[in-house]
Coordinates of C-alpha atoms and ligand atoms in Angstrom, one line a residue:
X1 CA 0.0 0.0 0.0
X2 CA 3.0 2.3 0.1
X3 CA 4.7 4.2 -2.7
X4 CA 8.4 5.1 -2.5
X5 CA 10.0 7.6 -4.8
X6 CA 13.6 7.5 -5.9
X7 CA 15.4 10.3 -7.9
X8 CA 18.7 10.3 -9.7
X9 CA 20.3 13.7 -10.5
X10 CA 23.1 12.8 -12.8
X11 CA 25.5 14.9 -14.9
X12 CA 23.1 15.2 -17.8
X13 CA 19.6 14.4 -16.5
X14 CA 17.2 13.9 -13.6
X15 CA 15.2 10.7 -13.4
X16 CA 12.5 9.5 -11.1
X17 CA 11.1 6.1 -10.2
X18 CA 8.1 5.1 -8.1
X19 CA 7.8 1.7 -6.6
X20 CA 4.7 0.1 -5.1
X21 CA 5.3 -2.0 -2.0
X22 CA 2.5 -4.0 -0.5
X23 CA 2.0 -7.6 0.7
X24 CA 0.9 -8.7 -2.8
X25 CA 2.7 -6.2 -5.1
X26 CA 6.2 -5.2 -5.5
X27 CA 6.6 -3.3 -8.8
X28 CA 7.9 -0.2 -10.5
X29 CA 4.8 1.8 -11.2
X30 CA 6.2 5.0 -12.7
X31 CA 9.4 6.3 -14.3
X32 CA 10.3 9.6 -15.9
X33 CA 13.4 11.4 -17.0
X34 CA 14.4 15.0 -17.9
X35 CA 17.5 15.7 -20.0
X36 CA 18.9 19.1 -18.8
X37 CA 20.2 20.5 -22.1
X38 CA 16.9 19.6 -24.0
X39 CA 14.3 20.7 -21.4
X40 CA 16.2 23.8 -20.0
X41 CA 18.2 25.3 -22.8
X42 CA 18.0 28.7 -21.1
X43 CA 20.7 27.6 -18.6
X44 CA 23.2 27.2 -21.5
X45 CA 24.7 23.9 -20.5
X46 CA 26.2 21.3 -22.8
X47 CA 25.9 17.8 -21.4
X48 CA 24.9 19.5 -18.1
X49 CA 28.1 21.6 -17.9
X50 CA 28.5 25.3 -18.4
X51 CA 31.0 26.7 -20.8
X52 CA 34.0 28.0 -18.8
X53 CA 37.1 30.0 -19.5
X54 CA 38.8 28.4 -16.4
X55 CA 40.9 25.5 -17.8
X56 CA 39.8 22.2 -16.4
X57 CA 36.9 23.6 -14.6
X58 CA 33.5 21.8 -14.9
X59 CA 30.7 23.9 -13.4
X60 CA 26.9 23.5 -13.3
X61 CA 24.2 25.8 -12.2
X62 CA 22.4 24.6 -9.0
X63 CA 19.3 26.4 -10.2
X64 CA 19.1 24.0 -13.2
X65 CA 19.0 21.0 -10.8
X66 CA 16.2 22.8 -8.9
X67 CA 14.3 23.6 -12.1
X68 CA 14.4 19.9 -13.0
X69 CA 13.3 18.8 -9.6
X70 CA 10.3 21.2 -9.7
X71 CA 9.4 19.9 -13.2
X72 CA 9.7 16.2 -12.3
X73 CA 7.5 16.7 -9.2
X74 CA 4.9 18.5 -11.4
X75 CA 5.0 15.5 -13.8
X76 CA 4.6 13.0 -11.0
X77 CA 1.7 15.0 -9.6
X78 CA 0.0 15.2 -13.0
X79 CA 0.8 11.7 -14.5
X80 CA 1.6 9.2 -11.8
X81 CA -1.0 6.3 -11.7
X82 CA -1.4 6.4 -7.9
X83 CA -2.9 8.8 -5.4
X84 CA -0.1 11.1 -4.1
X85 CA -1.1 10.5 -0.5
X86 CA 0.2 6.9 -0.8
X87 CA 3.8 8.2 -1.0
X88 CA 5.5 7.3 2.2
X89 CA 9.1 8.3 1.7
X90 CA 11.5 9.8 -0.9
X91 CA 15.2 9.4 -1.4
X92 CA 17.6 10.2 -4.1
X93 CA 20.9 9.6 -5.8
X94 CA 23.1 12.4 -7.2
X95 CA 26.4 12.7 -9.1
X96 CA 29.1 12.5 -6.4
X97 CA 31.6 15.1 -5.2
X98 CA 29.9 18.3 -6.7
X99 CA 29.5 21.1 -4.1
X100 CA 27.0 23.8 -3.6
X101 CA 27.8 26.9 -1.6
X102 CA 25.0 28.5 0.4
X103 CA 24.8 31.8 2.2
X104 CA 23.7 32.8 5.7
X105 CA 20.1 33.5 4.5
X106 CA 19.6 30.0 3.1
X107 CA 18.3 28.4 6.2
X108 CA 15.7 31.0 6.6
X109 CA 14.7 31.0 2.9
X110 CA 14.6 27.2 2.7
X111 CA 11.9 27.2 5.4
X112 CA 9.9 29.8 3.5
X113 CA 10.0 28.5 -0.1
X114 CA 7.1 30.2 -1.9
X115 CA 4.8 27.7 -3.6
X116 CA 3.5 30.3 -6.0
X117 CA 7.0 30.9 -7.5
X118 CA 9.2 28.5 -9.3
X119 CA 11.9 26.7 -7.3
X120 CA 14.6 27.7 -9.7
X121 CA 13.8 31.4 -9.2
X122 CA 14.3 30.9 -5.4
X123 CA 17.7 29.2 -5.6
X124 CA 20.0 32.2 -6.6
X125 CA 19.2 34.1 -3.3
X126 CA 20.3 31.0 -1.3
X127 CA 23.8 30.9 -2.9
X128 CA 27.2 32.3 -1.9
X129 CA 28.5 31.0 -5.3
X130 CA 26.3 30.9 -8.4
X131 CA 27.9 27.8 -9.8
X132 CA 28.8 24.3 -8.5
X133 CA 32.0 22.5 -9.4
X134 CA 31.1 18.9 -10.4
X135 CA 32.9 15.6 -10.7
X136 CA 34.3 16.3 -14.2
X137 CA 36.4 19.2 -12.8
X138 CA 40.2 18.6 -13.2
X139 CA 41.4 22.1 -12.2
X140 CA 42.6 21.5 -8.6
X141 CA 45.9 19.6 -9.0
X142 CA 47.8 22.2 -7.0
X143 CA 45.2 22.0 -4.2
X144 CA 45.4 18.2 -4.1
X145 CA 49.2 18.2 -3.6
X146 CA 48.9 20.9 -0.9
X147 CA 46.3 19.0 1.1
X148 CA 48.2 15.7 0.8
X149 CA 51.4 17.5 1.9
X150 CA 49.6 19.0 4.9
X151 CA 48.4 15.6 6.2
X152 CA 51.7 13.7 5.6
X153 CA 51.4 12.6 2.0
X154 CA 48.9 10.8 -0.3
X155 CA 49.1 7.5 1.6
X156 CA 48.3 9.3 4.8
X157 CA 45.3 11.1 3.3
X158 CA 44.1 7.8 1.8
X159 CA 44.5 6.0 5.2
X160 CA 42.2 8.6 6.8
X161 CA 39.6 9.3 4.1
X162 CA 39.8 6.2 1.8
X163 CA 41.3 8.1 -1.2
X164 CA 44.4 10.2 -1.9
X165 CA 43.5 13.7 -3.1
X166 CA 41.5 13.8 -6.4
X167 CA 40.8 16.9 -8.4
X168 CA 37.1 16.3 -8.4
X169 CA 36.7 15.6 -4.7
X170 CA 35.0 18.2 -2.6
X171 CA 37.9 19.1 -0.3
X172 CA 40.3 20.2 -3.1
X173 CA 37.4 22.1 -4.7
X174 CA 36.7 23.9 -1.4
X175 CA 40.3 24.8 -1.0
X176 CA 40.4 26.3 -4.5
X177 CA 37.2 28.3 -3.8
X178 CA 38.7 29.6 -0.6
X179 CA 42.0 30.7 -2.3
X180 CA 40.2 32.2 -5.4
X181 CA 37.6 34.1 -3.5
X182 CA 38.2 34.4 0.2
X183 CA 35.2 36.8 0.5
X184 CA 32.9 34.4 -1.2
X185 CA 34.2 31.6 1.0
X186 CA 33.6 33.8 4.1
X187 CA 30.0 34.4 3.0
X188 CA 29.5 30.6 2.7
X189 CA 27.6 29.3 5.6
X190 CA 26.9 25.8 4.4
X191 CA 28.5 23.6 1.8
X192 CA 26.3 20.9 0.5
X193 CA 27.0 18.0 -1.9
X194 CA 24.6 17.8 -4.8
X195 CA 22.8 15.0 -2.9
X196 CA 22.2 16.9 0.3
X197 CA 21.4 20.2 -1.6
X198 CA 18.5 18.5 -3.5
X199 CA 17.3 16.8 -0.3
X200 CA 17.4 20.2 1.4
X201 CA 15.2 21.6 -1.3
X202 CA 12.7 18.8 -0.7
X203 CA 12.7 19.1 3.1
X204 CA 12.8 22.9 3.2
X205 CA 15.8 22.9 5.6
X206 CA 19.5 22.2 5.6
X207 CA 19.7 18.4 5.9
X208 CA 22.7 16.3 6.9
X209 CA 25.0 14.4 4.5
X210 CA 24.9 10.6 4.3
X211 CA 28.1 8.8 5.2
X212 CA 28.4 7.2 1.8
X213 CA 28.5 10.4 -0.2
X214 CA 30.5 12.2 2.5
X215 CA 33.3 9.7 1.9
X216 CA 33.9 11.2 -1.6
X217 CA 35.1 14.5 -0.2
X218 CA 38.7 13.8 1.1
X219 CA 37.3 15.2 4.4
X220 CA 35.8 12.4 6.3
X221 CA 37.5 10.0 8.6
X222 CA 36.3 6.7 7.0
X223 CA 36.7 4.6 10.1
X224 CA 35.0 7.1 12.4
X225 CA 32.3 8.2 10.0
X226 CA 33.0 11.8 11.1
X227 CA 34.8 14.8 9.8
X228 CA 38.6 14.4 10.1
X229 CA 40.1 17.4 11.9
X230 CA 43.4 16.9 10.1
X231 CA 41.8 16.8 6.6
X232 CA 39.6 19.8 7.4
X233 CA 42.6 21.9 8.7
X234 CA 44.5 20.9 5.5
X235 CA 41.7 22.2 3.3
X236 CA 40.3 25.6 4.4
X237 CA 39.9 27.6 7.6
X238 CA 36.7 27.3 9.8
X239 CA 35.5 24.5 7.5
X240 CA 33.9 22.5 10.3
X241 CA 31.3 25.2 10.9
X242 CA 30.3 25.1 7.2
X243 CA 29.8 21.4 6.7
X244 CA 26.6 19.5 7.4
X245 CA 26.5 16.8 10.1
X246 CA 27.2 13.2 8.8
X247 CA 24.5 10.6 9.3
X248 CA 24.0 6.9 8.4
X249 CA 22.5 6.6 4.9
X250 CA 19.2 5.3 6.1
X251 CA 18.5 8.4 8.2
X252 CA 15.1 10.2 7.8
X253 CA 16.3 13.8 7.4
X254 CA 12.9 15.6 7.3
X255 CA 9.5 15.6 5.6
X256 CA 8.5 17.1 2.3
X257 CA 8.3 20.9 2.7
X258 CA 5.0 22.9 2.5
X259 CA 6.3 24.1 -0.9
X260 CA 5.6 20.7 -2.4
X261 CA 2.4 20.0 -0.5
X262 CA 0.8 23.4 -1.5
X263 CA 2.2 23.6 -5.0
X264 CA 1.4 20.0 -6.1
X265 CA -0.6 18.3 -3.4
X266 CA 2.1 15.9 -2.2
X267 CA 1.8 14.6 1.4
X268 CA 4.4 15.4 4.0
X269 CA 6.3 12.2 3.1
X270 CA 9.5 11.3 4.8
X271 CA 12.7 12.5 3.1
X272 CA 15.5 9.9 3.5
X273 CA 19.1 11.1 3.2
X274 CA 20.2 11.2 -0.4
X275 CA 23.4 9.5 -1.4
X276 CA 25.9 9.4 -4.3
X277 CA 24.9 7.7 -7.6
X278 CA 27.5 4.9 -7.4
X279 CA 26.5 4.2 -3.8
X280 CA 22.8 3.9 -4.7
X281 CA 23.8 1.7 -7.7
X282 CA 25.3 -0.8 -5.2
X283 CA 21.8 -1.3 -3.9
X284 CA 20.1 -1.0 -7.3
X285 CA 22.3 -3.8 -8.7
X286 CA 22.1 -6.0 -5.6
X287 CA 25.8 -5.8 -4.9
X288 CA 25.0 -6.2 -1.3
X289 CA 26.7 -9.6 -1.4
X290 CA 30.4 -10.2 -2.1
X291 CA 32.0 -11.7 -5.2
X292 CA 30.0 -9.5 -7.6
X293 CA 31.5 -6.6 -9.5
X294 CA 29.2 -3.7 -10.5
X295 CA 30.0 -1.8 -13.7
X296 CA 28.0 1.4 -14.5
X297 CA 28.3 2.7 -18.1
X298 CA 27.2 6.4 -18.0
X299 CA 28.8 9.8 -18.4
X300 CA 31.4 8.3 -16.2
X301 CA 32.1 4.6 -16.3
X302 CA 32.6 3.1 -12.9
X303 CA 33.6 -0.3 -11.4
X304 CA 32.6 -1.0 -7.8
X305 CA 31.9 -3.7 -5.3
X306 CA 31.2 -4.2 -1.6
X307 CA 34.4 -4.8 0.3
X308 CA 34.8 -7.1 3.3
X309 CA 37.7 -5.0 4.7
X310 CA 39.3 -1.7 4.1
X311 CA 42.0 -2.3 1.4
X312 CA 43.3 1.0 0.0
X313 CA 44.1 0.8 -3.6
X314 CA 47.9 0.4 -3.9
X315 CA 48.6 2.8 -6.8
X316 CA 45.8 4.8 -5.3
X317 CA 43.6 5.4 -8.4
X318 CA 40.6 4.0 -6.6
X319 CA 38.5 5.0 -3.6
X320 CA 37.0 3.3 -0.6
X321 CA 33.6 4.7 0.4
X322 CA 31.2 3.9 3.2
X323 CA 28.5 1.6 2.0
X324 CA 25.0 3.0 1.8
X325 CA 23.4 -0.2 3.0
X326 CA 25.5 -1.2 6.0
X327 CA 28.3 -0.1 8.2
X328 CA 30.6 -1.8 5.7
X329 CA 32.6 -0.4 2.8
X330 CA 32.7 -0.4 -1.0
X331 CA 35.6 0.1 -3.5
X332 CA 35.2 2.1 -6.6
X333 CA 37.3 3.1 -9.6
X334 CA 36.0 5.9 -11.9
X335 CA 36.8 6.6 -15.5
X336 CA 35.8 9.9 -17.0
X337 CA 35.9 8.8 -20.6
X338 CA 32.6 6.9 -20.6
X339 CA 29.6 7.7 -22.7
X340 CA 31.1 10.9 -24.2
X341 CA 34.1 8.9 -25.5
X342 CA 31.7 6.3 -27.1
X343 CA 29.7 9.2 -28.6
X344 CA 32.8 10.9 -29.9
X345 CA 33.6 7.8 -32.0
X346 CA 30.0 7.3 -33.0
X347 CA 29.8 11.0 -34.2
X348 CA 33.3 11.0 -35.9
X349 CA 32.0 8.3 -38.3
X350 CA 28.4 9.7 -38.4
X351 CA 26.9 6.5 -37.0
X352 CA 23.8 5.9 -35.0
X353 CA 23.9 3.3 -32.1
X354 CA 22.5 0.6 -34.4
X355 CA 25.4 1.1 -36.9
X356 CA 27.9 1.4 -34.0
X357 CA 26.6 -2.0 -32.6
X358 CA 26.7 -3.6 -36.0
X359 CA 30.4 -2.6 -36.5
X360 CA 31.2 -4.0 -33.0
X361 CA 29.4 -7.3 -33.8
X362 CA 31.2 -7.7 -37.1
X363 CA 34.7 -6.8 -36.1
X364 CA 37.0 -9.5 -34.5
X365 CA 37.5 -9.8 -30.7
X366 CA 41.0 -8.3 -30.0
X367 CA 40.8 -5.9 -32.9
X368 CA 43.6 -7.7 -34.7
X369 CA 45.9 -6.8 -31.9
X370 CA 45.4 -3.1 -32.3
X371 CA 44.8 -0.9 -29.2
X372 CA 43.3 2.4 -28.2
X373 CA 43.8 4.4 -25.1
X374 CA 40.4 6.2 -25.1
X375 CA 41.4 9.5 -23.6
X376 CA 39.1 11.8 -25.5
X377 CA 38.9 14.1 -22.5
X378 CA 41.1 14.3 -19.4
X379 CA 41.1 10.9 -17.6
X380 CA 40.7 10.1 -13.9
X381 CA 42.0 6.5 -14.1
X382 CA 44.9 6.5 -14.9
X383 CA 45.4 10.3 -14.3
X384 CA 45.7 12.0 -17.7
X385 CA 45.5 15.8 -17.4
X386 CA 46.1 16.5 -21.1
X387 CA 43.7 14.5 -23.2
X388 CA 44.7 12.8 -26.4
X389 CA 43.5 9.4 -27.9
X390 CA 46.5 7.1 -28.4
X391 CA 46.2 4.4 -31.1
X392 CA 48.5 1.5 -31.7
X393 CA 47.8 0.0 -35.2
X394 CA 44.3 1.6 -35.6
X395 CA 43.8 3.7 -38.7
X396 CA 42.0 6.9 -37.8
X397 CA 39.7 6.5 -40.8
X398 CA 38.7 2.9 -40.0
X399 CA 35.2 3.1 -38.4
X400 CA 35.1 -0.6 -37.2
X401 CA 38.6 -0.6 -35.7
X402 CA 37.8 2.7 -33.9
X403 CA 34.4 1.5 -32.6
X404 CA 36.0 -1.7 -31.3
X405 CA 39.1 0.2 -30.1
X406 CA 37.1 2.5 -27.9
X407 CA 35.0 -0.2 -26.3
X408 CA 37.8 -2.7 -25.8
X409 CA 40.1 0.1 -24.5
X410 CA 37.4 1.1 -21.9
X411 CA 36.8 -2.5 -20.8
X412 CA 40.5 -3.4 -20.6
X413 CA 41.2 -0.2 -18.6
X414 CA 38.3 -1.2 -16.2
X415 CA 39.6 -4.7 -15.8
X416 CA 43.1 -3.5 -15.2
X417 CA 42.2 -0.8 -12.6
X418 CA 39.5 -2.7 -10.8
X419 CA 41.7 -5.6 -9.9
X420 CA 42.4 -4.1 -6.5
X421 CA 38.6 -4.3 -5.7
X422 CA 38.1 -7.8 -7.2
X423 CA 40.7 -9.6 -9.2
X424 CA 38.5 -12.1 -10.9
X425 CA 34.8 -11.4 -10.4
X426 CA 32.4 -14.3 -10.6
X427 CA 29.7 -12.2 -12.2
X428 CA 29.4 -8.6 -13.4
X429 CA 26.2 -6.6 -12.7
X430 CA 25.9 -4.0 -15.4
X431 CA 23.9 -0.8 -15.3
X432 CA 23.8 2.7 -16.8
X433 CA 22.6 3.9 -20.2
X434 CA 25.1 2.0 -22.3
X435 CA 24.3 -1.3 -20.5
X436 CA 21.3 -1.4 -22.8
X437 CA 23.7 -2.2 -25.6
X438 CA 24.2 -5.9 -25.8
X439 CA 27.2 -5.8 -28.0
X440 CA 29.1 -3.6 -25.5
X441 CA 28.2 -6.1 -22.8
X442 CA 29.5 -9.0 -24.9
X443 CA 32.9 -7.3 -25.1
X444 CA 32.7 -6.7 -21.3
X445 CA 32.0 -10.4 -20.6
X446 CA 34.9 -11.5 -22.9
X447 CA 37.4 -9.0 -21.5
X448 CA 36.6 -9.8 -17.9
X449 CA 36.0 -13.5 -18.7
X450 CA 32.9 -13.4 -16.5
X451 CA 29.1 -13.6 -17.2
X452 CA 27.4 -10.2 -17.4
X453 CA 23.9 -9.7 -15.9
X454 CA 21.8 -6.7 -16.6
X455 CA 18.5 -5.8 -15.0
X456 CA 14.9 -5.0 -15.7
X457 CA 15.4 -1.5 -14.3
X458 CA 18.3 0.0 -16.2
X459 CA 18.9 3.0 -14.0
X460 CA 20.2 1.2 -10.9
X461 CA 21.1 4.5 -9.1
X462 CA 17.5 5.7 -9.3
X463 CA 16.0 2.3 -8.3
X464 CA 18.6 2.1 -5.5
X465 CA 17.3 5.5 -4.2
X466 CA 13.7 4.2 -4.2
X467 CA 14.8 1.0 -2.4
X468 CA 16.7 3.0 0.2
X469 CA 13.6 5.0 0.8
X470 CA 11.6 1.8 1.4
X471 CA 14.3 0.3 3.7
X472 CA 14.6 3.5 5.7
X473 CA 10.9 3.9 6.2
X474 CA 10.4 0.3 7.2
X475 CA 13.3 0.7 9.7
X476 CA 11.9 3.9 11.1
X477 CA 8.4 2.5 11.4
X478 CA 9.6 -0.4 13.5
X479 CA 9.1 -3.2 11.0
X480 CA 12.6 -3.4 9.3
X481 CA 13.0 -5.2 6.0
X482 CA 16.3 -7.0 5.2
X483 CA 18.4 -5.8 2.3
X484 CA 18.0 -9.3 0.7
X485 CA 14.3 -8.9 0.7
X486 CA 14.6 -5.3 -0.7
X487 CA 16.8 -6.3 -3.6
X488 CA 15.1 -9.7 -4.3
X489 CA 11.8 -7.9 -4.6
X490 CA 13.0 -5.4 -7.3
X491 CA 16.4 -6.2 -8.8
X492 CA 15.5 -8.8 -11.4
X493 CA 17.9 -9.9 -14.1
X494 CA 16.8 -9.0 -17.7
X495 CA 17.0 -12.3 -19.5
X496 CA 19.9 -14.7 -19.1
X497 CA 23.5 -13.6 -18.3
X498 CA 25.7 -12.9 -21.3
X499 CA 28.4 -15.5 -21.0
X500 CA 32.0 -15.0 -22.0
X501 CA 33.2 -16.8 -25.2
X502 CA 36.1 -18.9 -24.3
X503 CA 38.2 -18.2 -27.4
X504 CA 37.6 -14.5 -27.1
X505 CA 38.5 -14.5 -23.4
X506 CA 41.8 -16.2 -24.3
X507 CA 42.5 -13.4 -26.8
X508 CA 41.9 -10.8 -24.1
X509 CA 44.0 -12.6 -21.5
X510 CA 47.0 -11.7 -23.7
X511 CA 45.7 -8.3 -25.0
X512 CA 45.0 -7.1 -21.4
X513 CA 48.7 -7.4 -20.7
X514 CA 49.7 -5.6 -23.8
X515 CA 47.1 -2.9 -23.0
X516 CA 48.7 -2.4 -19.5
X517 CA 52.2 -2.2 -21.1
X518 CA 51.0 0.3 -23.7
X519 CA 49.2 2.4 -21.1
X520 CA 52.3 2.4 -18.9
X521 CA 54.7 3.3 -21.7
X522 CA 52.5 6.2 -22.8
X523 CA 52.2 7.5 -19.3
X524 CA 56.0 7.2 -18.8
X525 CA 56.6 9.3 -21.9
X526 CA 54.2 11.9 -20.4
Ligands
XUL1 C1 32.6 8.7 -9.0 C2 32.4 9.9 -9.9 C3 31.3 9.8 -10.9 C4 30.1 10.6 -10.6 C5 29.2 10.6 -11.8 O1 33.7 8.9 -8.1 O2 33.1 10.9 -9.8 O3 31.0 8.4 -11.2 O4 29.5 10.1 -9.4 O5 27.9 11.0 -11.5

């Protein structure tokens, strides 16, 4: 009899899913998505990012995310096939690391959002900074090195926070904001992640941060689940007073604000702490058990899994985050050349996705021994600041070789750099937009030599958010539901697993080593 809503605010779009949970029914009853560039061209973003003269900066307008939230709530109110008063709880997933800087009036204004005005028009007066740096930002290398030096080096920072300093992480971004604009930093009263900012708009008050998303900031003591004084001191002055409290991911952080009840007729449903997209995907792909590797193919490609113990990635290209479903941990490696790299090849040869897939199907596994390092833009893993695609044996005019080159390159990089999380996964759980492409998943199965499962609900982050809302509401209402029950009810494989082909896997066993050597030699040459 209960409806739970899950949102996913990603780099390029906002999605919503509603699930119906009763004794007899457990089903997704509504889904909707809004693509930022298409629906809100007035914000001037491309792929969700503003043009910027600041080299390496990737900035988005927080008012755009608010406009999309307002719009999707209007769509739910108008089109959802259930009475709104059945909605019990709402949670969300958001792109990780991005930060929103709010001023001293924000607390007061959040409590008084005017239901007769658009949400987007009410966001600029909340802000101490009109833009939010997001995860694609690569402009803070200097800040990363300074923070690491202040705490005793990259390994020391990784031992405290789960990651060495990364350009896109919130701590280095805060340090840059403080050094660029000390006045703006002084006017900042609260720094939210994208997740806690959107949850604050729903609840009409500053809400806390969930422990999972907070672990992507280079600021949290992972073992303690609390802000690390050493990391905060290394980042910017008086930072503790500007950060929200950290809570377990299943915390109810408020109720839907009067803005939503008066504007659209929503009930005062519980708002459950939002979390990061990869963390919600752990729930939405049922990675709550060990031995499974999740791979999300989106604007970023990520490989992740639950971890039994805290093992910091030796070359430190990966991260350890707090799990959103337990007091345990998850490992993650992130690649910035995901869907935009695949699209760059598709567009260079004027293909559509059907033609792209045909070329992939018709070309030989292993690409005749040719290789591509798919660094169309700056890369996070391995760190590549100056982009440039490197080809070994691939003719730039050969469509099939380039299509296969980009997909194989991405999969081999993922296999190479996710070994520290799981050296030989028994099964891969695939999600994200490109997981709809069976040919890409075939290459994944062959490169990893493991079967690949995909799921009825393709947006695992969004589903994971709705499932987290259910789990948190059940817990808070005194009738807890186990994670096994939560995921078994909704995370259903779509068809049979895609098995690896033995001969292809043998080709990749060799090619993966050559890829690693090629990558190392190119990085060595700078
Ligand atoms: C993960 C990361 C990206 C974003 C994309 O560390 O930076 O996957 O979360 O939304």
